[in-house]
Short mmCIF file of C-alpha atoms and ligand atoms in Angstrom, two decimals:
data_model
loop_
_atom_site.label_atom_id
_atom_site.label_comp_id
_atom_site.label_asym_id
_atom_site.label_seq_id
_atom_site.Cartn_x
_atom_site.Cartn_y
_atom_site.Cartn_z
CA MET A 849 0.00 0.00 0.00
CA ASP A 850 0.87 3.62 -0.30
CA PHE A 851 0.53 5.60 2.92
CA LYS A 852 0.53 9.36 3.04
CA ILE A 853 0.75 10.31 6.69
CA ALA A 854 0.35 13.73 8.24
CA VAL A 855 2.54 13.94 11.34
CA LEU A 856 1.52 16.42 14.05
CA PRO A 857 4.09 16.26 16.87
CA GLY A 858 2.64 19.18 18.87
CA ASP A 859 3.93 20.13 22.31
CA GLY A 860 5.75 18.84 25.39
CA ILE A 861 6.74 15.21 24.97
CA GLY A 862 4.82 15.13 21.67
CA PRO A 863 7.84 15.57 19.36
CA GLU A 864 9.86 12.90 21.19
CA ILE A 865 7.22 10.20 21.02
CA SER A 866 6.30 11.25 17.49
CA VAL A 867 9.80 10.34 16.27
CA GLN A 868 9.39 6.85 17.70
CA GLY A 869 5.99 6.45 16.05
CA VAL A 870 7.46 7.46 12.70
CA ASN A 871 10.46 5.12 13.11
CA VAL A 872 8.16 2.20 13.83
CA THR A 873 5.98 3.11 10.84
CA ASP A 874 9.08 3.16 8.64
CA ALA A 875 10.27 -0.21 9.92
CA VAL A 876 6.88 -1.82 9.32
CA CYS A 877 6.53 -0.32 5.85
CA GLN A 878 9.95 -1.56 4.90
CA LYS A 879 9.21 -5.05 6.21
CA PHE A 880 5.88 -5.33 4.39
CA GLY A 881 6.82 -3.44 1.22
CA HIS A 882 4.57 -0.42 1.72
CA GLN A 883 5.44 3.03 0.43
CA VAL A 884 5.11 5.76 3.01
CA SER A 885 5.54 9.52 2.94
CA TYR A 886 5.20 12.05 5.74
CA GLN A 887 4.01 15.61 5.82
CA TYR A 888 4.81 17.42 9.04
CA ALA A 889 2.41 20.05 10.29
CA LEU A 890 2.11 22.49 13.19
CA CYS A 891 -0.47 22.31 15.95
CA GLY A 892 -1.01 23.29 19.58
CA ALA A 893 1.14 25.76 21.50
CA ASP A 894 3.94 25.28 18.98
CA ALA A 895 1.62 26.51 16.23
CA ILE A 896 0.40 29.43 18.37
CA ASP A 897 4.01 30.50 18.94
CA LYS A 898 4.94 30.16 15.27
CA VAL A 899 1.84 31.32 13.41
CA GLY A 900 -0.66 32.47 16.05
CA ASN A 901 -3.19 29.69 15.44
CA PRO A 902 -3.31 26.28 17.22
CA PHE A 903 -4.69 24.54 14.10
CA PRO A 904 -3.52 26.52 11.08
CA GLU A 905 -5.29 26.32 7.72
CA GLU A 906 -2.15 24.72 6.25
CA THR A 907 -2.29 21.94 8.87
CA PHE A 908 -5.93 21.30 8.05
CA ARG A 909 -5.09 21.02 4.36
CA ILE A 910 -2.22 18.60 5.04
CA CYS A 911 -4.52 16.46 7.21
CA GLN A 912 -7.26 16.46 4.60
CA GLU A 913 -4.88 15.35 1.89
CA ALA A 914 -3.37 12.55 4.00
CA ASP A 915 -4.58 8.97 4.41
CA ALA A 916 -4.05 9.16 8.15
CA VAL A 917 -2.85 11.57 10.81
CA LEU A 918 -0.29 10.54 13.40
CA PHE A 919 -0.91 12.94 16.24
CA SER A 920 1.09 13.18 19.45
CA ALA A 921 0.03 15.70 22.10
CA VAL A 922 -0.80 19.35 22.69
CA GLY A 923 -0.79 21.58 25.77
CA ASP A 924 1.53 23.98 27.52
CA PRO A 925 1.47 25.08 31.18
CA LYS A 926 1.73 28.74 30.25
CA TYR A 927 -1.92 28.52 29.14
CA ASP A 928 -3.21 26.18 31.86
CA ASN A 929 -3.16 28.74 34.63
CA ASP A 930 -4.31 31.65 32.55
CA PRO A 931 -8.11 31.48 32.33
CA THR A 932 -8.09 34.72 30.33
CA ALA A 933 -5.99 33.35 27.45
CA LYS A 934 -7.84 33.94 24.19
CA VAL A 935 -6.20 31.13 22.24
CA ARG A 936 -5.28 27.81 23.81
CA PRO A 937 -3.32 24.86 22.44
CA GLU A 938 -6.22 22.47 23.13
CA GLN A 939 -8.36 24.46 20.69
CA GLY A 940 -6.07 23.10 17.99
CA LEU A 941 -6.94 19.52 18.87
CA LEU A 942 -10.64 20.33 19.10
CA ALA A 943 -10.55 22.17 15.77
CA MET A 944 -8.86 19.20 14.16
CA ARG A 945 -11.50 16.81 15.50
CA LYS A 946 -14.34 19.06 14.42
CA GLN A 947 -13.02 20.02 11.01
CA LEU A 948 -12.15 16.43 10.12
CA GLY A 949 -15.54 15.24 11.45
CA LEU A 950 -13.89 12.75 13.83
CA PHE A 951 -16.96 11.88 15.84
CA ALA A 952 -15.89 8.41 17.01
CA ASN A 953 -12.94 8.05 19.35
CA ILE A 954 -12.00 4.45 20.00
CA ARG A 955 -10.02 3.97 23.20
CA PRO A 956 -9.05 0.39 24.00
CA VAL A 957 -8.30 -0.37 27.65
CA GLN A 958 -6.12 -3.43 28.02
CA THR A 959 -3.76 -4.95 30.49
CA PHE A 960 -0.31 -6.35 29.88
CA LYS A 961 0.37 -9.46 31.87
CA CYS A 962 3.81 -8.40 33.06
CA LEU A 963 2.49 -5.00 34.17
CA LEU A 964 -0.45 -6.18 36.24
CA HIS A 965 1.35 -5.22 39.44
CA LYS A 966 1.84 -1.64 38.13
CA SER A 967 -1.86 -0.94 38.29
CA PRO A 968 -2.95 0.81 41.47
CA LEU A 969 -5.72 -1.79 41.49
CA ARG A 970 -5.10 -5.30 42.71
CA ALA A 971 -3.67 -7.54 40.00
CA GLU A 972 -6.43 -10.15 40.34
CA LEU A 973 -9.01 -7.43 39.71
CA VAL A 974 -7.51 -6.06 36.52
CA GLU A 975 -6.29 -9.32 35.06
CA GLY A 976 -8.17 -10.00 31.84
CA ALA A 977 -9.69 -6.52 31.61
CA ASP A 978 -10.09 -5.74 27.94
CA PHE A 979 -12.66 -3.25 26.80
CA LEU A 980 -13.22 -0.45 24.33
CA CYS A 981 -14.46 2.95 25.31
CA ILE A 982 -16.18 4.58 22.36
CA ARG A 983 -16.18 8.26 23.11
CA GLU A 984 -18.30 10.69 21.08
CA LEU A 985 -15.79 13.32 20.04
CA THR A 986 -17.38 16.24 18.22
CA GLY A 987 -20.42 17.12 20.30
CA GLY A 988 -21.56 17.79 23.83
CA MET A 989 -20.16 20.41 26.15
CA TYR A 990 -16.87 20.62 24.29
CA PHE A 991 -18.61 22.20 21.32
CA GLY A 992 -21.97 23.43 22.61
CA GLU A 993 -22.83 27.07 23.11
CA LYS A 994 -20.59 28.68 25.71
CA TYR A 995 -20.72 31.88 27.69
CA GLN A 996 -18.37 33.46 30.19
CA ASP A 997 -18.29 36.77 32.01
CA ASN A 998 -17.04 37.65 35.47
CA ASP A 999 -20.17 36.49 37.25
CA LYS A 1000 -21.61 33.75 35.12
CA ALA A 1001 -20.43 31.04 32.77
CA TYR A 1002 -21.96 28.01 31.07
CA ASP A 1003 -21.32 25.26 28.56
CA THR A 1004 -24.19 23.57 26.79
CA ASN A 1005 -24.36 19.79 26.53
CA MET A 1006 -26.30 19.52 23.29
CA TYR A 1007 -26.75 16.39 21.18
CA THR A 1008 -28.94 15.85 18.16
CA ARG A 1009 -30.51 12.52 17.23
CA PRO A 1010 -28.27 11.98 14.16
CA GLU A 1011 -25.17 12.62 16.28
CA ILE A 1012 -26.30 10.01 18.79
CA GLU A 1013 -27.37 7.51 16.15
CA ARG A 1014 -24.08 7.55 14.28
CA ILE A 1015 -21.93 6.99 17.36
CA LEU A 1016 -24.23 4.27 18.69
CA LYS A 1017 -24.04 2.54 15.32
CA VAL A 1018 -20.25 2.46 15.61
CA ALA A 1019 -20.57 1.09 19.15
CA PHE A 1020 -23.07 -1.65 18.23
CA GLU A 1021 -20.84 -2.68 15.32
CA TYR A 1022 -17.77 -2.96 17.54
CA ALA A 1023 -19.81 -4.96 20.03
CA MET A 1024 -20.82 -7.36 17.23
CA LYS A 1025 -17.15 -7.92 16.40
CA ARG A 1026 -16.23 -8.52 20.04
CA ARG A 1027 -17.99 -10.19 22.98
CA LYS A 1028 -21.38 -8.69 22.02
CA HIS A 1029 -21.87 -6.72 25.19
CA LEU A 1030 -22.54 -2.98 24.97
CA THR A 1031 -22.85 -0.66 27.94
CA VAL A 1032 -24.40 2.73 27.24
CA VAL A 1033 -23.03 5.13 29.84
CA ASP A 1034 -25.04 8.26 30.63
CA LYS A 1035 -26.63 10.34 33.37
CA ALA A 1036 -30.23 9.84 32.30
CA ASN A 1037 -31.48 10.26 35.87
CA VAL A 1038 -30.50 13.94 35.69
CA LEU A 1039 -29.62 15.12 32.18
CA ALA A 1040 -32.02 15.61 29.29
CA SER A 1041 -29.23 14.99 26.78
CA SER A 1042 -28.62 11.60 28.42
CA ARG A 1043 -32.29 10.74 28.26
CA LEU A 1044 -32.23 11.25 24.50
CA TRP A 1045 -29.12 9.04 24.27
CA ARG A 1046 -30.89 6.32 26.20
CA GLN A 1047 -34.06 6.63 24.15
CA VAL A 1048 -32.17 6.37 20.86
CA ALA A 1049 -30.11 3.42 22.17
CA GLN A 1050 -33.29 1.60 23.23
CA GLU A 1051 -34.76 2.20 19.78
CA MET A 1052 -31.65 0.86 18.04
CA ALA A 1053 -30.94 -2.14 20.28
CA PRO A 1054 -33.52 -4.45 18.60
CA GLN A 1055 -31.55 -4.11 15.34
CA TYR A 1056 -28.69 -5.88 17.12
CA PRO A 1057 -30.46 -8.78 18.84
CA GLU A 1058 -27.21 -10.64 19.44
CA VAL A 1059 -25.82 -7.77 21.48
CA THR A 1060 -26.60 -7.59 25.17
CA THR A 1061 -27.15 -3.90 25.77
CA ASP A 1062 -27.15 -2.46 29.22
CA TYR A 1063 -27.42 1.07 30.55
CA MET A 1064 -25.34 2.51 33.34
CA PHE A 1065 -25.17 5.91 34.99
CA VAL A 1066 -21.74 7.44 34.63
CA ASP A 1067 -21.06 7.69 38.35
CA ASN A 1068 -21.83 4.03 38.70
CA ALA A 1069 -19.73 3.20 35.63
CA ALA A 1070 -16.76 5.04 37.15
CA MET A 1071 -17.09 2.82 40.20
CA ARG A 1072 -17.66 -0.39 38.27
CA MET A 1073 -14.56 0.26 36.17
CA ILE A 1074 -12.34 -0.09 39.20
CA GLN A 1075 -14.48 -2.58 41.05
CA GLU A 1076 -14.89 -5.04 38.19
CA PRO A 1077 -13.19 -3.82 35.00
CA THR A 1078 -13.66 -7.22 33.36
CA PHE A 1079 -17.42 -6.51 33.30
CA PHE A 1080 -17.02 -4.28 30.26
CA ASP A 1081 -16.67 -5.21 26.61
CA VAL A 1082 -17.70 -2.08 24.69
CA MET A 1083 -18.86 1.07 26.41
CA VAL A 1084 -20.19 4.09 24.58
CA THR A 1085 -20.60 7.53 26.00
CA GLU A 1086 -20.73 11.24 25.29
CA ASN A 1087 -17.67 13.43 24.91
CA THR A 1088 -17.02 14.69 28.46
CA PHE A 1089 -17.85 11.44 30.23
CA GLY A 1090 -15.59 9.60 27.78
CA ASP A 1091 -12.74 11.99 28.46
CA ILE A 1092 -12.96 11.39 32.18
CA LEU A 1093 -13.56 7.64 32.10
CA THR A 1094 -10.65 6.94 29.77
CA ASP A 1095 -8.13 8.61 32.09
CA GLU A 1096 -9.54 6.35 34.76
CA GLY A 1097 -9.20 3.45 32.32
CA SER A 1098 -5.50 4.08 31.94
CA CYS A 1099 -5.02 3.21 35.62
CA ILE A 1100 -6.24 -0.27 34.84
CA SER A 1101 -3.31 -0.73 32.44
CA GLY A 1102 -0.85 0.76 34.88
CA SER A 1103 0.31 3.81 32.95
CA MET A 1104 -1.16 6.64 30.91
CA GLY A 1105 1.74 6.02 28.56
CA LEU A 1106 0.29 2.76 27.31
CA LEU A 1107 -3.06 3.64 25.81
CA PRO A 1108 -3.50 4.52 22.14
CA SER A 1109 -6.63 5.70 20.39
CA ALA A 1110 -8.15 6.09 16.97
CA SER A 1111 -10.48 8.90 16.00
CA THR A 1112 -12.57 8.22 12.95
CA GLY A 1113 -15.49 9.79 11.19
CA GLU A 1114 -16.08 11.68 8.00
CA SER A 1115 -12.56 12.46 6.86
CA THR A 1116 -8.94 11.46 7.52
CA PRO A 1117 -8.65 9.29 10.66
CA VAL A 1118 -6.32 10.38 13.46
CA PHE A 1119 -4.24 8.05 15.62
CA GLU A 1120 -3.10 9.45 18.92
CA PRO A 1121 -2.14 8.46 22.44
CA ILE A 1122 -4.79 9.25 25.04
CA HIS A 1123 -2.26 10.99 27.27
CA GLY A 1124 -1.39 14.67 27.21
CA SER A 1125 1.81 16.61 26.54
CA TRP A 1126 3.43 16.07 29.99
CA PRO A 1127 5.42 19.32 29.76
CA GLN A 1128 7.49 18.54 32.87
CA ALA A 1129 9.07 15.62 31.03
CA LYS A 1130 9.80 17.50 27.81
CA GLY A 1131 13.27 16.81 26.44
CA LYS A 1132 14.14 14.43 29.28
CA ASN A 1133 13.86 11.24 27.25
CA ILE A 1134 11.65 9.62 29.90
CA ALA A 1135 8.23 9.63 28.20
CA ASN A 1136 6.80 6.25 27.33
CA PRO A 1137 6.52 5.95 23.53
CA LEU A 1138 4.27 2.87 23.67
CA ALA A 1139 0.92 4.67 23.47
CA GLN A 1140 2.17 6.40 20.31
CA ILE A 1141 3.61 3.18 18.90
CA LEU A 1142 0.38 1.31 19.63
CA SER A 1143 -1.45 4.14 17.85
CA VAL A 1144 0.61 3.19 14.80
CA ALA A 1145 -0.64 -0.40 15.22
CA MET A 1146 -4.20 0.94 15.22
CA LEU A 1147 -3.39 2.94 12.10
CA PHE A 1148 -2.31 -0.14 10.16
CA GLU A 1149 -5.25 -2.17 11.44
CA HIS A 1150 -7.62 0.59 10.37
CA PHE A 1151 -6.43 0.02 6.80
CA GLY A 1152 -6.84 -3.73 7.10
CA CYS A 1153 -3.11 -4.36 7.55
CA MET A 1154 -3.65 -6.76 10.41
CA GLU A 1155 -0.29 -8.53 10.20
CA GLU A 1156 1.48 -5.20 10.46
CA GLY A 1157 -0.53 -4.27 13.54
CA LYS A 1158 0.11 -7.67 15.05
CA LEU A 1159 3.86 -7.38 14.58
CA ILE A 1160 3.90 -4.00 16.35
CA ARG A 1161 1.89 -5.40 19.25
CA GLU A 1162 4.20 -8.38 19.44
CA ALA A 1163 7.24 -6.07 19.50
CA VAL A 1164 5.67 -3.99 22.27
CA ASP A 1165 4.90 -7.10 24.33
CA ALA A 1166 8.44 -8.37 23.78
CA SER A 1167 9.93 -5.06 24.93
CA LEU A 1168 7.87 -5.19 28.11
CA ASP A 1169 8.80 -8.83 28.73
CA ALA A 1170 12.46 -7.98 28.20
CA CYS A 1171 12.09 -5.14 30.73
CA VAL A 1172 13.05 -2.59 28.10
CA ARG A 1173 10.77 -0.04 29.71
CA THR A 1174 10.60 3.63 30.51
CA PRO A 1175 11.05 4.53 34.20
CA GLU A 1176 7.38 4.70 35.24
CA ILE A 1177 6.85 1.00 34.46
CA GLN A 1178 10.36 -0.33 34.98
CA VAL A 1179 10.90 -3.11 37.52
CA GLU A 1180 12.83 -2.25 40.63
CA GLY A 1181 16.54 -2.30 39.92
CA GLY A 1182 15.85 -2.69 36.18
CA ALA A 1183 18.11 -1.07 33.59
CA GLN A 1184 17.38 2.49 32.49
CA TYR A 1185 15.75 2.97 29.15
CA GLY A 1186 14.49 6.21 27.75
CA THR A 1187 11.97 7.10 25.04
CA LYS A 1188 14.60 6.67 22.33
CA GLU A 1189 15.99 3.39 23.60
CA VAL A 1190 12.57 1.78 23.91
CA GLY A 1191 11.66 2.98 20.41
CA ALA A 1192 14.95 1.75 18.95
CA TRP A 1193 14.57 -1.65 20.60
CA ILE A 1194 11.11 -2.05 19.06
CA VAL A 1195 12.35 -1.00 15.62
CA GLU A 1196 15.17 -3.53 15.87
CA TYR A 1197 12.76 -6.23 16.92
CA ILE A 1198 10.61 -5.51 13.86
CA ASN A 1199 13.64 -5.52 11.57
CA ARG A 1200 14.73 -8.90 12.93
CA GLN A 1201 11.45 -10.66 12.17
C1 IPM B 149 -7.98 13.86 25.45
C2 IPM B 149 -7.47 15.15 26.01
C3 IPM B 149 -8.17 16.32 25.30
C4 IPM B 149 -9.65 16.20 25.57
C5 IPM B 149 -7.65 17.72 25.71
C6 IPM B 149 -6.15 17.83 25.51
C7 IPM B 149 -8.38 18.80 25.01
O1 IPM B 149 -7.64 15.21 27.38
O2 IPM B 149 -7.79 13.61 24.24
O3 IPM B 149 -8.56 13.08 26.20
O4 IPM B 149 -10.15 16.69 26.59
O5 IPM B 149 -10.34 15.63 24.72
MN1 MN B 150 -8.51 13.43 28.25
#
């Protein structure tokens, strides 16, 4: 195949993990005889500093023309504590999602056998946890009408029926391909928007008779995720709930640095880690590149290149088994590996196969 990939390294640790994602992509393409080309583009705080816009027109064009976007992270502390800032790096990510119509964010939560003890939850609880969170990504409070003055502020959590239907369709279809269990997560006991979600889900469920569909309030789901994470197969939820629950989900795996995601919808799909830009670690060669590298696996799998994805996953597992790990998941007394060393080890593994 011929892959044209837009690479958006962004801020903080973004550029460092981006390099590792690109190196792995190169290694896989070489192994399987694919042609690949990269177009680099600005986003986030980096783009604000350089051109005054967190998602410049040029970046949008490059994304539109690509087959896939490999995105890393955005965010910079100089904006976090300045509620008056008019432009923010995160707006770049939101603009990208909106303009590319990426309404479905697929976030797999998985455990790695050798990392079970790294989870703050007891190993026997998280063992075997393997679920997908399907997060609606272009609606809800993130994009609804907003208002802010000195005395009053609001965000509107608005969803239309077509927005709900299309994300639920994605969720039912994933459930069909997996263990056929879908949990619709909402707050229908309080929120009107959630009641519409639940109504639409109940209307659609009979079209998927093989799928067991259940409904769970988000507060309860947050609890169930740590009480019995193996309960879940596919969960689907609105934008804000999905944001919160997937950070919680990363604790099941043991590190934020392990979870990739795919955002798909109307235009070019985007593959990105679920973690942020971790500015404190910038340039220190300590960030875990695995979430980015696993995003590359999701990229290949999205295009039906299953063997390619499998080889990347195998290489990642092998690196963990060999204790070639970044500090936050390293065993006590284990050798020191940084972002670059872990990436290089994985590339070498792929080359050797
Ligand atoms: C995520 C991130 C983003 C979000 C931020 C950086 C805007 O937390 O992808 O989960 O809230 O969606
Ligand atoms: Mn988040």
